[in-house]
Amino acid sequence: MAELYPLTEPYDHGLLDVGDGHRVHWETYGNPAGKPAVFLHGGPGQGSAPGMARAFDPARYRVVLLDQRGCGRSTPHATASVHANTTDHLVADLEKLREHLGIERWLVTGGSWGTTLALVYAERFPERVSEIVVSAISTTRRSEIDWLYRGVRRFFPEEWARFSLGAEDDVAAYARLMADPDPVVRQRAAAAWCRWEEVVLSLEPGAPPVSDAPLSEAAHAFVRLTTHYYANAGWLEEGAVIRDAGRLAGIPGVLIHGRLDLSCPVTTAVELAEAWPGAQLLVDDHSGHRGSDVKRGWKLAALDRFAA
């Protein structure tokens, strides 16, 4: 079993004013003089957690965690507003944070939605990225979103009947419900959305049972932001992330994916690897979207190698 590094306390933290009325929460772990790295959480809207720094050797890395606009400890919370909250805004926030922290270049890592954000950022600012390590590969194409919230219904027809709103675009319909002024409407929509997310992952090895437990405010922010971003396909041109992967040539990259990932089928990871000169693709035949000992070991090995 791949062992994560011990949990440590952040040595610095703050709220960065990024404009548009937004303040982004950040914190740093490890060695202030170490190799800079930034971890981009998933979601959109999942928020960061201290455990995300445990993949990095605290003696060799300076790890930056942040809560993307609208979630975690950033303000305003997405439950109140999604104003000025797009992929372009998040990319700009990363650059402002890098400059604020005095970092010239950093390793960029993340998973799922964090993969999309990492790739978009790196393609726009390749000179600021030393290496890339991403997992659960997603590029937020409309085709990928359509698979996750419509195509995968063939595996779960009963749950699909419960989730579907009967709209032409269920994602956009859920986004409208999450913006409804009635809190009861928002609560029901968020609960249905979260249940479907769990259902899609329920066939993975070791998956917990699907739950209808009450949702936290963080879960509401997750649904509000996910529907907001996915209804707009991340404001990204269809296929542009993979099309522009040639801009990453010369940046060492490791792509880690589970073949049993129903949420993000492995085809996207393969297409990205083919378009990215020199990228290494590692596929675990026995895991899905969630982490596994094998995928964890690959990530730790890559990060240890890049720290040398």
mmCIF file of N, CA, C and O in Angstrom, residues 258-305:
data_model
loop_
_atom_site.group_PDB
_atom_site.id
_atom_site.type_symbol
_atom_site.label_atom_id
_atom_site.label_comp_id
_atom_site.label_asym_id
_atom_site.label_seq_id
_atom_site.Cartn_x
_atom_site.Cartn_y
_atom_site.Cartn_z
ATOM 1 N N GLY A 258 -8.314 5.493 -13.987
ATOM 2 C CA GLY A 258 -8.856 4.177 -13.699
ATOM 3 C C GLY A 258 -9.715 3.699 -14.859
ATOM 4 O O GLY A 258 -10.605 4.426 -15.301
ATOM 5 N N ARG A 259 -9.461 2.486 -15.334
ATOM 6 C CA ARG A 259 -10.205 1.993 -16.489
ATOM 7 C C ARG A 259 -11.694 1.808 -16.178
ATOM 8 O O ARG A 259 -12.539 1.847 -17.066
ATOM 9 N N LEU A 260 -12.039 1.611 -14.911
ATOM 10 C CA LEU A 260 -13.433 1.384 -14.536
ATOM 11 C C LEU A 260 -14.155 2.676 -14.182
ATOM 12 O O LEU A 260 -15.219 2.643 -13.567
ATOM 13 N N ASP A 261 -13.598 3.799 -14.589
ATOM 14 C CA ASP A 261 -14.175 5.107 -14.278
ATOM 15 C C ASP A 261 -15.381 5.365 -15.188
ATOM 16 O O ASP A 261 -15.229 5.692 -16.362
ATOM 17 N N LEU A 262 -16.584 5.215 -14.636
ATOM 18 C CA LEU A 262 -17.797 5.509 -15.400
ATOM 19 C C LEU A 262 -18.035 7.003 -15.510
ATOM 20 O O LEU A 262 -18.667 7.486 -16.439
ATOM 21 N N SER A 263 -17.535 7.743 -14.543
ATOM 22 C CA SER A 263 -17.739 9.182 -14.527
ATOM 23 C C SER A 263 -16.964 9.862 -15.647
ATOM 24 O O SER A 263 -17.491 10.744 -16.335
ATOM 25 N N CYS A 264 -15.716 9.460 -15.823
ATOM 26 C CA CYS A 264 -14.843 10.026 -16.848
ATOM 27 C C CYS A 264 -14.215 8.876 -17.626
ATOM 28 O O CYS A 264 -13.150 8.384 -17.249
ATOM 29 N N PRO A 265 -14.851 8.401 -18.673
ATOM 30 C CA PRO A 265 -14.320 7.255 -19.418
ATOM 31 C C PRO A 265 -12.882 7.465 -19.884
ATOM 32 O O PRO A 265 -12.463 8.594 -20.170
ATOM 33 N N VAL A 266 -12.130 6.380 -19.955
ATOM 34 C CA VAL A 266 -10.694 6.419 -20.227
ATOM 35 C C VAL A 266 -10.377 6.975 -21.611
ATOM 36 O O VAL A 266 -9.236 7.373 -21.879
ATOM 37 N N THR A 267 -11.351 7.027 -22.500
ATOM 38 C CA THR A 267 -11.087 7.548 -23.843
ATOM 39 C C THR A 267 -10.524 8.969 -23.808
ATOM 40 O O THR A 267 -9.648 9.316 -24.613
ATOM 41 N N THR A 268 -10.999 9.780 -22.890
ATOM 42 C CA THR A 268 -10.499 11.158 -22.800
ATOM 43 C C THR A 268 -9.024 11.174 -22.430
ATOM 44 O O THR A 268 -8.241 11.938 -23.005
ATOM 45 N N ALA A 269 -8.634 10.334 -21.473
ATOM 46 C CA ALA A 269 -7.232 10.271 -21.065
ATOM 47 C C ALA A 269 -6.349 9.827 -22.227
ATOM 48 O O ALA A 269 -5.242 10.355 -22.423
ATOM 49 N N VAL A 270 -6.816 8.851 -22.997
ATOM 50 C CA VAL A 270 -6.049 8.362 -24.140
ATOM 51 C C VAL A 270 -5.903 9.456 -25.195
ATOM 52 O O VAL A 270 -4.815 9.681 -25.741
ATOM 53 N N GLU A 271 -6.994 10.150 -25.499
ATOM 54 C CA GLU A 271 -6.948 11.219 -26.492
ATOM 55 C C GLU A 271 -5.994 12.323 -26.056
ATOM 56 O O GLU A 271 -5.243 12.881 -26.880
ATOM 57 N N LEU A 272 -6.012 12.663 -24.773
ATOM 58 C CA LEU A 272 -5.114 13.699 -24.269
ATOM 59 C C LEU A 272 -3.662 13.260 -24.382
ATOM 60 O O LEU A 272 -2.796 14.031 -24.815
ATOM 61 N N ALA A 273 -3.371 12.019 -23.997
ATOM 62 C CA ALA A 273 -2.001 11.519 -24.067
ATOM 63 C C ALA A 273 -1.479 11.518 -25.501
ATOM 64 O O ALA A 273 -0.297 11.812 -25.755
ATOM 65 N N GLU A 274 -2.348 11.202 -26.443
ATOM 66 C CA GLU A 274 -1.941 11.185 -27.854
ATOM 67 C C GLU A 274 -1.652 12.584 -28.368
ATOM 68 O O GLU A 274 -0.810 12.766 -29.263
ATOM 69 N N ALA A 275 -2.312 13.592 -27.802
ATOM 70 C CA ALA A 275 -2.143 14.972 -28.263
ATOM 71 C C ALA A 275 -1.036 15.724 -27.525
ATOM 72 O O ALA A 275 -0.638 16.813 -27.965
ATOM 73 N N TRP A 276 -0.550 15.161 -26.428
ATOM 74 C CA TRP A 276 0.444 15.833 -25.587
ATOM 75 C C TRP A 276 1.799 15.170 -25.778
ATOM 76 O O TRP A 276 2.044 14.092 -25.260
ATOM 77 N N PRO A 277 2.695 15.767 -26.525
ATOM 78 C CA PRO A 277 4.004 15.154 -26.784
ATOM 79 C C PRO A 277 4.774 14.883 -25.486
ATOM 80 O O PRO A 277 5.004 15.788 -24.686
ATOM 81 N N GLY A 278 5.126 13.623 -25.269
ATOM 82 C CA GLY A 278 5.948 13.261 -24.122
ATOM 83 C C GLY A 278 5.196 12.941 -22.851
ATOM 84 O O GLY A 278 5.807 12.570 -21.851
ATOM 85 N N ALA A 279 3.871 13.063 -22.859
ATOM 86 C CA ALA A 279 3.105 12.753 -21.638
ATOM 87 C C ALA A 279 3.087 11.251 -21.395
ATOM 88 O O ALA A 279 3.034 10.449 -22.333
ATOM 89 N N GLN A 280 3.104 10.863 -20.134
ATOM 90 C CA GLN A 280 3.046 9.455 -19.737
ATOM 91 C C GLN A 280 1.649 9.143 -19.223
ATOM 92 O O GLN A 280 1.172 9.782 -18.288
ATOM 93 N N LEU A 281 0.989 8.168 -19.820
ATOM 94 C CA LEU A 281 -0.342 7.751 -19.390
ATOM 95 C C LEU A 281 -0.252 6.443 -18.627
ATOM 96 O O LEU A 281 0.302 5.455 -19.118
ATOM 97 N N LEU A 282 -0.807 6.435 -17.399
ATOM 98 C CA LEU A 282 -0.845 5.249 -16.555
ATOM 99 C C LEU A 282 -2.306 4.916 -16.273
ATOM 100 O O LEU A 282 -3.039 5.749 -15.746
ATOM 101 N N VAL A 283 -2.735 3.703 -16.634
ATOM 102 C CA VAL A 283 -4.132 3.295 -16.462
ATOM 103 C C VAL A 283 -4.187 2.081 -15.541
ATOM 104 O O VAL A 283 -3.561 1.049 -15.807
ATOM 105 N N ASP A 284 -4.922 2.219 -14.450
ATOM 106 C CA ASP A 284 -5.142 1.122 -13.508
ATOM 107 C C ASP A 284 -6.387 0.362 -13.939
ATOM 108 O O ASP A 284 -7.493 0.908 -13.914
ATOM 109 N N ASP A 285 -6.214 -0.894 -14.328
ATOM 110 C CA ASP A 285 -7.336 -1.698 -14.831
ATOM 111 C C ASP A 285 -8.353 -2.058 -13.756
ATOM 112 O O ASP A 285 -9.440 -2.552 -14.082
ATOM 113 N N HIS A 286 -8.038 -1.828 -12.489
ATOM 114 C CA HIS A 286 -8.884 -2.320 -11.404
ATOM 115 C C HIS A 286 -9.460 -1.211 -10.529
ATOM 116 O O HIS A 286 -9.890 -1.463 -9.407
ATOM 117 N N SER A 287 -9.458 0.026 -11.005
ATOM 118 C CA SER A 287 -10.028 1.126 -10.220
ATOM 119 C C SER A 287 -10.862 2.019 -11.106
ATOM 120 O O SER A 287 -10.803 1.951 -12.339
ATOM 121 N N GLY A 288 -11.650 2.894 -10.443
ATOM 122 C CA GLY A 288 -12.521 3.806 -11.163
ATOM 123 C C GLY A 288 -12.123 5.246 -10.937
ATOM 124 O O GLY A 288 -10.948 5.603 -10.993
ATOM 125 N N HIS A 289 -13.114 6.094 -10.647
ATOM 126 C CA HIS A 289 -12.881 7.529 -10.499
ATOM 127 C C HIS A 289 -12.189 7.852 -9.182
ATOM 128 O O HIS A 289 -11.363 8.759 -9.114
ATOM 129 N N ARG A 290 -12.544 7.100 -8.157
ATOM 130 C CA ARG A 290 -11.948 7.347 -6.848
ATOM 131 C C ARG A 290 -10.488 6.890 -6.826
ATOM 132 O O ARG A 290 -9.994 6.241 -7.735
ATOM 133 N N GLY A 291 -9.821 7.214 -5.735
ATOM 134 C CA GLY A 291 -8.436 6.811 -5.575
ATOM 135 C C GLY A 291 -8.297 5.311 -5.361
ATOM 136 O O GLY A 291 -9.261 4.620 -5.032
ATOM 137 N N SER A 292 -7.097 4.816 -5.562
ATOM 138 C CA SER A 292 -6.773 3.420 -5.301
ATOM 139 C C SER A 292 -5.322 3.359 -4.862
ATOM 140 O O SER A 292 -4.550 4.307 -5.057
ATOM 141 N N ASP A 293 -4.931 2.240 -4.270
ATOM 142 C CA ASP A 293 -3.541 2.094 -3.853
ATOM 143 C C ASP A 293 -2.599 2.215 -5.048
ATOM 144 O O ASP A 293 -1.538 2.834 -4.954
ATOM 145 N N VAL A 294 -3.010 1.633 -6.176
ATOM 146 C CA VAL A 294 -2.157 1.668 -7.366
ATOM 147 C C VAL A 294 -2.004 3.103 -7.865
ATOM 148 O O VAL A 294 -0.885 3.588 -8.093
ATOM 149 N N LYS A 295 -3.110 3.801 -8.025
ATOM 150 C CA LYS A 295 -3.044 5.175 -8.531
ATOM 151 C C LYS A 295 -2.326 6.092 -7.541
ATOM 152 O O LYS A 295 -1.568 6.985 -7.938
ATOM 153 N N ARG A 296 -2.559 5.873 -6.253
ATOM 154 C CA ARG A 296 -1.866 6.670 -5.239
ATOM 155 C C ARG A 296 -0.360 6.452 -5.338
ATOM 156 O O ARG A 296 0.438 7.399 -5.251
ATOM 157 N N GLY A 297 0.038 5.198 -5.522
ATOM 158 C CA GLY A 297 1.461 4.897 -5.648
ATOM 159 C C GLY A 297 2.088 5.564 -6.856
ATOM 160 O O GLY A 297 3.210 6.088 -6.788
ATOM 161 N N TRP A 298 1.361 5.562 -7.971
ATOM 162 C CA TRP A 298 1.874 6.229 -9.172
ATOM 163 C C TRP A 298 2.037 7.725 -8.944
ATOM 164 O O TRP A 298 3.041 8.320 -9.359
ATOM 165 N N LYS A 299 1.060 8.324 -8.277
ATOM 166 C CA LYS A 299 1.145 9.773 -8.037
ATOM 167 C C LYS A 299 2.294 10.103 -7.099
ATOM 168 O O LYS A 299 3.078 11.039 -7.362
ATOM 169 N N LEU A 300 2.423 9.363 -6.026
ATOM 170 C CA LEU A 300 3.513 9.616 -5.091
ATOM 171 C C LEU A 300 4.865 9.452 -5.768
ATOM 172 O O LEU A 300 5.788 10.247 -5.551
ATOM 173 N N ALA A 301 4.974 8.417 -6.596
ATOM 174 C CA ALA A 301 6.246 8.189 -7.296
ATOM 175 C C ALA A 301 6.563 9.336 -8.242
ATOM 176 O O ALA A 301 7.723 9.791 -8.333
ATOM 177 N N ALA A 302 5.548 9.830 -8.964
ATOM 178 C CA ALA A 302 5.777 10.947 -9.882
ATOM 179 C C ALA A 302 6.192 12.198 -9.126
ATOM 180 O O ALA A 302 7.139 12.893 -9.526
ATOM 181 N N LEU A 303 5.491 12.493 -8.042
ATOM 182 C CA LEU A 303 5.810 13.699 -7.280
ATOM 183 C C LEU A 303 7.188 13.592 -6.626
ATOM 184 O O LEU A 303 7.936 14.575 -6.563
ATOM 185 N N ASP A 304 7.546 12.424 -6.135
ATOM 186 C CA ASP A 304 8.875 12.237 -5.560
ATOM 187 C C ASP A 304 9.942 12.419 -6.625
ATOM 188 O O ASP A 304 10.998 13.014 -6.377
ATOM 189 N N ARG A 305 9.677 11.902 -7.825
ATOM 190 C CA ARG A 305 10.655 12.024 -8.906
ATOM 191 C C ARG A 305 10.826 13.474 -9.315
ATOM 192 O O ARG A 305 11.962 13.931 -9.525
#
